[in-house]
């Protein structure tokens, strides 16, 4: 069967059908976000452990 206006008729039916409107999924496109990396050495962390003196050494870094 040839139906030249099939796409238009289906679109009209979906727009006018109450149940179709209730069950319609919303397709909102959220633009992707790009994380901007911090510049090198903007933050620096150091772990230190105080140890009992052994010779001239007393820290582990």
PDB file of N, CA and C in Angstrom:
ATOM      1  N   UNK A   1       0.860  -1.180   0.000  1.00  0.00           N
ATOM      2  CA  UNK A   1       0.000   0.000   0.000  1.00  0.00           C
ATOM      3  C   UNK A   1       0.899   1.234   0.000  1.00  0.00           C
ATOM      4  N   UNK A   2       0.642   2.119  -0.921  1.00  0.00           N
ATOM      5  CA  UNK A   2       1.391   3.369  -1.006  1.00  0.00           C
ATOM      6  C   UNK A   2       0.676   4.432  -0.203  1.00  0.00           C
ATOM      7  N   UNK A   3       1.375   5.066   0.727  1.00  0.00           N
ATOM      8  CA  UNK A   3       0.790   6.090   1.597  1.00  0.00           C
ATOM      9  C   UNK A   3       1.737   7.287   1.581  1.00  0.00           C
ATOM     10  N   UNK A   4       1.532   8.219   0.673  1.00  0.00           N
ATOM     11  CA  UNK A   4       2.497   9.305   0.481  1.00  0.00           C
ATOM     12  C   UNK A   4       2.640  10.235   1.696  1.00  0.00           C
ATOM     13  N   UNK A   5       1.636  10.376   2.509  1.00  0.00           N
ATOM     14  CA  UNK A   5       1.697  11.281   3.667  1.00  0.00           C
ATOM     15  C   UNK A   5       1.815  10.519   4.987  1.00  0.00           C
ATOM     16  N   UNK A   6       2.379   9.309   4.953  1.00  0.00           N
ATOM     17  CA  UNK A   6       2.448   8.465   6.143  1.00  0.00           C
ATOM     18  C   UNK A   6       3.192   9.159   7.283  1.00  0.00           C
ATOM     19  N   UNK A   7       4.360   9.702   7.028  1.00  0.00           N
ATOM     20  CA  UNK A   7       5.150  10.350   8.082  1.00  0.00           C
ATOM     21  C   UNK A   7       4.407  11.536   8.680  1.00  0.00           C
ATOM     22  N   UNK A   8       3.766  12.341   7.844  1.00  0.00           N
ATOM     23  CA  UNK A   8       3.007  13.492   8.346  1.00  0.00           C
ATOM     24  C   UNK A   8       1.809  13.048   9.172  1.00  0.00           C
ATOM     25  N   UNK A   9       1.117  12.006   8.724  1.00  0.00           N
ATOM     26  CA  UNK A   9      -0.047  11.517   9.466  1.00  0.00           C
ATOM     27  C   UNK A   9       0.359  10.920  10.814  1.00  0.00           C
ATOM     28  N   UNK A  10       1.461  10.202  10.845  1.00  0.00           N
ATOM     29  CA  UNK A  10       1.928   9.637  12.114  1.00  0.00           C
ATOM     30  C   UNK A  10       2.332  10.756  13.062  1.00  0.00           C
ATOM     31  N   UNK A  11       3.030  11.751  12.551  1.00  0.00           N
ATOM     32  CA  UNK A  11       3.429  12.887  13.377  1.00  0.00           C
ATOM     33  C   UNK A  11       2.207  13.602  13.944  1.00  0.00           C
ATOM     34  N   UNK A  12       1.197  13.843  13.120  1.00  0.00           N
ATOM     35  CA  UNK A  12      -0.032  14.487  13.582  1.00  0.00           C
ATOM     36  C   UNK A  12      -0.724  13.637  14.635  1.00  0.00           C
ATOM     37  N   UNK A  13      -0.782  12.309  14.423  1.00  0.00           N
ATOM     38  CA  UNK A  13      -1.447  11.421  15.371  1.00  0.00           C
ATOM     39  C   UNK A  13      -0.746  11.457  16.729  1.00  0.00           C
ATOM     40  N   UNK A  14       0.571  11.408  16.717  1.00  0.00           N
ATOM     41  CA  UNK A  14       1.319  11.424  17.978  1.00  0.00           C
ATOM     42  C   UNK A  14       1.132  12.756  18.698  1.00  0.00           C
ATOM     43  N   UNK A  15       1.109  13.854  17.959  1.00  0.00           N
ATOM     44  CA  UNK A  15       0.914  15.166  18.581  1.00  0.00           C
ATOM     45  C   UNK A  15      -0.490  15.347  19.132  1.00  0.00           C
ATOM     46  N   UNK A  16      -1.478  14.660  18.557  1.00  0.00           N
ATOM     47  CA  UNK A  16      -2.862  14.834  19.004  1.00  0.00           C
ATOM     48  C   UNK A  16      -3.336  13.732  19.947  1.00  0.00           C
ATOM     49  N   UNK A  17      -2.553  12.683  20.140  1.00  0.00           N
ATOM     50  CA  UNK A  17      -2.941  11.561  20.993  1.00  0.00           C
ATOM     51  C   UNK A  17      -2.568  11.870  22.445  1.00  0.00           C
ATOM     52  N   UNK A  18      -3.550  11.841  23.331  1.00  0.00           N
ATOM     53  CA  UNK A  18      -3.320  12.157  24.745  1.00  0.00           C
ATOM     54  C   UNK A  18      -2.382  11.144  25.393  1.00  0.00           C
ATOM     55  N   UNK A  19      -2.598   9.855  25.164  1.00  0.00           N
ATOM     56  CA  UNK A  19      -1.729   8.830  25.751  1.00  0.00           C
ATOM     57  C   UNK A  19      -0.297   8.950  25.236  1.00  0.00           C
ATOM     58  N   UNK A  20      -0.156   9.300  23.967  1.00  0.00           N
ATOM     59  CA  UNK A  20       1.192   9.467  23.412  1.00  0.00           C
ATOM     60  C   UNK A  20       1.911  10.629  24.103  1.00  0.00           C
ATOM     61  N   UNK A  21       1.182  11.694  24.406  1.00  0.00           N
ATOM     62  CA  UNK A  21       1.779  12.840  25.079  1.00  0.00           C
ATOM     63  C   UNK A  21       2.172  12.509  26.516  1.00  0.00           C
ATOM     64  N   UNK A  22       1.371  11.691  27.191  1.00  0.00           N
ATOM     65  CA  UNK A  22       1.672  11.306  28.572  1.00  0.00           C
ATOM     66  C   UNK A  22       2.925  10.443  28.625  1.00  0.00           C
ATOM     67  N   UNK A  23       3.063   9.497  27.709  1.00  0.00           N
ATOM     68  CA  UNK A  23       4.175   8.546  27.728  1.00  0.00           C
ATOM     69  C   UNK A  23       5.376   8.995  26.899  1.00  0.00           C
ATOM     70  N   UNK A  24       5.323  10.198  26.375  1.00  0.00           N
ATOM     71  CA  UNK A  24       6.419  10.700  25.550  1.00  0.00           C
ATOM     72  C   UNK A  24       7.651  10.929  26.416  1.00  0.00           C
ATOM     73  N   UNK A  25       8.790  10.501  25.918  1.00  0.00           N
ATOM     74  CA  UNK A  25      10.039  10.767  26.627  1.00  0.00           C
ATOM     75  C   UNK A  25      10.610  12.079  26.122  1.00  0.00           C
ATOM     76  N   UNK A  26      11.077  12.860  27.026  1.00  0.00           N
ATOM     77  CA  UNK A  26      11.643  14.157  26.680  1.00  0.00           C
ATOM     78  C   UNK A  26      13.093  13.954  26.252  1.00  0.00           C
ATOM     79  N   UNK A  27      13.451  14.460  25.116  1.00  0.00           N
ATOM     80  CA  UNK A  27      14.816  14.284  24.619  1.00  0.00           C
ATOM     81  C   UNK A  27      15.553  15.618  24.633  1.00  0.00           C
ATOM     82  N   UNK A  28      15.882  16.070  25.822  1.00  0.00           N
ATOM     83  CA  UNK A  28      16.626  17.313  25.974  1.00  0.00           C
ATOM     84  C   UNK A  28      18.106  16.981  25.875  1.00  0.00           C
ATOM     85  N   UNK A  29      18.776  17.628  24.981  1.00  0.00           N
ATOM     86  CA  UNK A  29      20.201  17.387  24.808  1.00  0.00           C
ATOM     87  C   UNK A  29      20.991  18.306  25.736  1.00  0.00           C
ATOM     88  N   UNK A  30      21.775  17.711  26.605  1.00  0.00           N
ATOM     89  CA  UNK A  30      22.618  18.475  27.512  1.00  0.00           C
ATOM     90  C   UNK A  30      23.990  18.596  26.853  1.00  0.00           C
ATOM     91  N   UNK A  31      24.455  19.810  26.649  1.00  0.00           N
ATOM     92  CA  UNK A  31      25.747  19.948  25.985  1.00  0.00           C
ATOM     93  C   UNK A  31      26.856  19.356  26.851  1.00  0.00           C
ATOM     94  N   UNK A  32      27.802  18.692  26.225  1.00  0.00           N
ATOM     95  CA  UNK A  32      28.894  18.110  27.007  1.00  0.00           C
ATOM     96  C   UNK A  32      29.754  19.204  27.631  1.00  0.00           C
ATOM     97  N   UNK A  33      30.218  18.933  28.826  1.00  0.00           N
ATOM     98  CA  UNK A  33      31.089  19.891  29.493  1.00  0.00           C
ATOM     99  C   UNK A  33      32.513  19.351  29.488  1.00  0.00           C
ATOM    100  N   UNK A  34      33.427  20.237  29.375  1.00  0.00           N
ATOM    101  CA  UNK A  34      34.835  19.861  29.351  1.00  0.00           C
ATOM    102  C   UNK A  34      35.466  20.352  30.650  1.00  0.00           C
ATOM    103  N   UNK A  35      36.053  19.434  31.378  1.00  0.00           N
ATOM    104  CA  UNK A  35      36.724  19.814  32.616  1.00  0.00           C
ATOM    105  C   UNK A  35      38.050  20.486  32.277  1.00  0.00           C
ATOM    106  N   UNK A  36      38.248  21.657  32.831  1.00  0.00           N
ATOM    107  CA  UNK A  36      39.491  22.379  32.585  1.00  0.00           C
ATOM    108  C   UNK A  36      40.484  21.954  33.659  1.00  0.00           C
ATOM    109  N   UNK A  37      41.576  21.341  33.261  1.00  0.00           N
ATOM    110  CA  UNK A  37      42.534  20.874  34.263  1.00  0.00           C
ATOM    111  C   UNK A  37      43.244  22.046  34.940  1.00  0.00           C
ATOM    112  N   UNK A  38      43.610  21.837  36.182  1.00  0.00           N
ATOM    113  CA  UNK A  38      44.362  22.855  36.912  1.00  0.00           C
ATOM    114  C   UNK A  38      45.767  22.951  36.326  1.00  0.00           C
ATOM    115  N   UNK A  39      46.359  24.135  36.365  1.00  0.00           N
ATOM    116  CA  UNK A  39      47.724  24.254  35.857  1.00  0.00           C
ATOM    117  C   UNK A  39      48.676  23.389  36.681  1.00  0.00           C
ATOM    118  N   UNK A  40      49.769  23.015  36.052  1.00  0.00           N
ATOM    119  CA  UNK A  40      50.742  22.173  36.737  1.00  0.00           C
ATOM    120  C   UNK A  40      51.224  22.843  38.020  1.00  0.00           C
ATOM    121  N   UNK A  41      51.343  22.061  39.034  1.00  0.00           N
ATOM    122  CA  UNK A  41      51.835  22.490  40.343  1.00  0.00           C
ATOM    123  C   UNK A  41      50.974  23.572  40.982  1.00  0.00           C
ATOM    124  N   UNK A  42      49.691  23.663  40.601  1.00  0.00           N
ATOM    125  CA  UNK A  42      48.792  24.595  41.268  1.00  0.00           C
ATOM    126  C   UNK A  42      48.560  24.130  42.701  1.00  0.00           C
ATOM    127  N   UNK A  43      48.574  22.823  42.902  1.00  0.00           N
ATOM    128  CA  UNK A  43      48.474  22.240  44.237  1.00  0.00           C
ATOM    129  C   UNK A  43      49.603  21.239  44.376  1.00  0.00           C
ATOM    130  N   UNK A  44      50.170  21.210  45.530  1.00  0.00           N
ATOM    131  CA  UNK A  44      51.244  20.260  45.767  1.00  0.00           C
ATOM    132  C   UNK A  44      51.009  19.628  47.130  1.00  0.00           C
ATOM    133  N   UNK A  45      51.152  18.336  47.196  1.00  0.00           N
ATOM    134  CA  UNK A  45      50.932  17.601  48.428  1.00  0.00           C
ATOM    135  C   UNK A  45      52.220  16.900  48.827  1.00  0.00           C
ATOM    136  N   UNK A  46      52.405  16.755  50.137  1.00  0.00           N
ATOM    137  CA  UNK A  46      53.594  16.069  50.625  1.00  0.00           C
ATOM    138  C   UNK A  46      53.186  15.219  51.825  1.00  0.00           C
ATOM    139  N   UNK A  47      53.603  13.978  51.811  1.00  0.00           N
ATOM    140  CA  UNK A  47      53.390  13.086  52.943  1.00  0.00           C
ATOM    141  C   UNK A  47      54.695  12.996  53.715  1.00  0.00           C
ATOM    142  N   UNK A  48      54.613  13.255  55.010  1.00  0.00           N
ATOM    143  CA  UNK A  48      55.813  13.172  55.842  1.00  0.00           C
ATOM    144  C   UNK A  48      55.535  12.249  57.012  1.00  0.00           C
ATOM    145  N   UNK A  49      56.559  11.550  57.431  1.00  0.00           N
ATOM    146  CA  UNK A  49      56.445  10.670  58.586  1.00  0.00           C
ATOM    147  C   UNK A  49      57.633  10.963  59.495  1.00  0.00           C
ATOM    148  N   UNK A  50      57.341  11.328  60.720  1.00  0.00           N
ATOM    149  CA  UNK A  50      58.410  11.615  61.680  1.00  0.00           C
ATOM    150  C   UNK A  50      58.899  10.301  62.262  1.00  0.00           C
ATOM    151  N   UNK A  51      60.168  10.072  62.164  1.00  0.00           N
ATOM    152  CA  UNK A  51      60.771   8.827  62.648  1.00  0.00           C
ATOM    153  C   UNK A  51      61.761   9.146  63.766  1.00  0.00           C
ATOM    154  N   UNK A  52      62.003   8.178  64.599  1.00  0.00           N
ATOM    155  CA  UNK A  52      63.038   8.395  65.616  1.00  0.00           C
ATOM    156  C   UNK A  52      64.390   8.593  64.930  1.00  0.00           C
ATOM    157  N   UNK A  53      65.220   9.463  65.456  1.00  0.00           N
ATOM    158  CA  UNK A  53      66.508   9.737  64.816  1.00  0.00           C
ATOM    159  C   UNK A  53      67.359   8.481  64.662  1.00  0.00           C
ATOM    160  N   UNK A  54      67.973   8.360  63.490  1.00  0.00           N
ATOM    161  CA  UNK A  54      68.877   7.248  63.220  1.00  0.00           C
ATOM    162  C   UNK A  54      70.093   7.839  62.529  1.00  0.00           C
ATOM    163  N   UNK A  55      71.124   8.040  63.243  1.00  0.00           N
ATOM    164  CA  UNK A  55      72.277   8.727  62.672  1.00  0.00           C
ATOM    165  C   UNK A  55      71.924  10.188  62.494  1.00  0.00           C
ATOM    166  N   UNK A  56      72.107  10.716  61.290  1.00  0.00           N
ATOM    167  CA  UNK A  56      71.743  12.107  61.003  1.00  0.00           C
ATOM    168  C   UNK A  56      70.377  12.217  60.328  1.00  0.00           C
ATOM    169  N   UNK A  57      69.653  11.109  60.188  1.00  0.00           N
ATOM    170  CA  UNK A  57      68.373  11.103  59.474  1.00  0.00           C
ATOM    171  C   UNK A  57      67.226  10.997  60.467  1.00  0.00           C
ATOM    172  N   UNK A  58      66.160  11.774  60.259  1.00  0.00           N
ATOM    173  CA  UNK A  58      64.999  11.639  61.131  1.00  0.00           C
ATOM    174  C   UNK A  58      63.662  11.775  60.399  1.00  0.00           C
ATOM    175  N   UNK A  59      63.633  11.976  59.081  1.00  0.00           N
ATOM    176  CA  UNK A  59      62.383  12.101  58.333  1.00  0.00           C
ATOM    177  C   UNK A  59      62.372  11.137  57.157  1.00  0.00           C
ATOM    178  N   UNK A  60      61.165  10.658  56.830  1.00  0.00           N
ATOM    179  CA  UNK A  60      60.928   9.936  55.580  1.00  0.00           C
ATOM    180  C   UNK A  60      59.980  10.807  54.779  1.00  0.00           C
ATOM    181  N   UNK A  61      60.355  11.168  53.595  1.00  0.00           N
ATOM    182  CA  UNK A  61      59.510  12.026  52.764  1.00  0.00           C
ATOM    183  C   UNK A  61      59.029  11.214  51.592  1.00  0.00           C
TER     184      UNK A  61
END
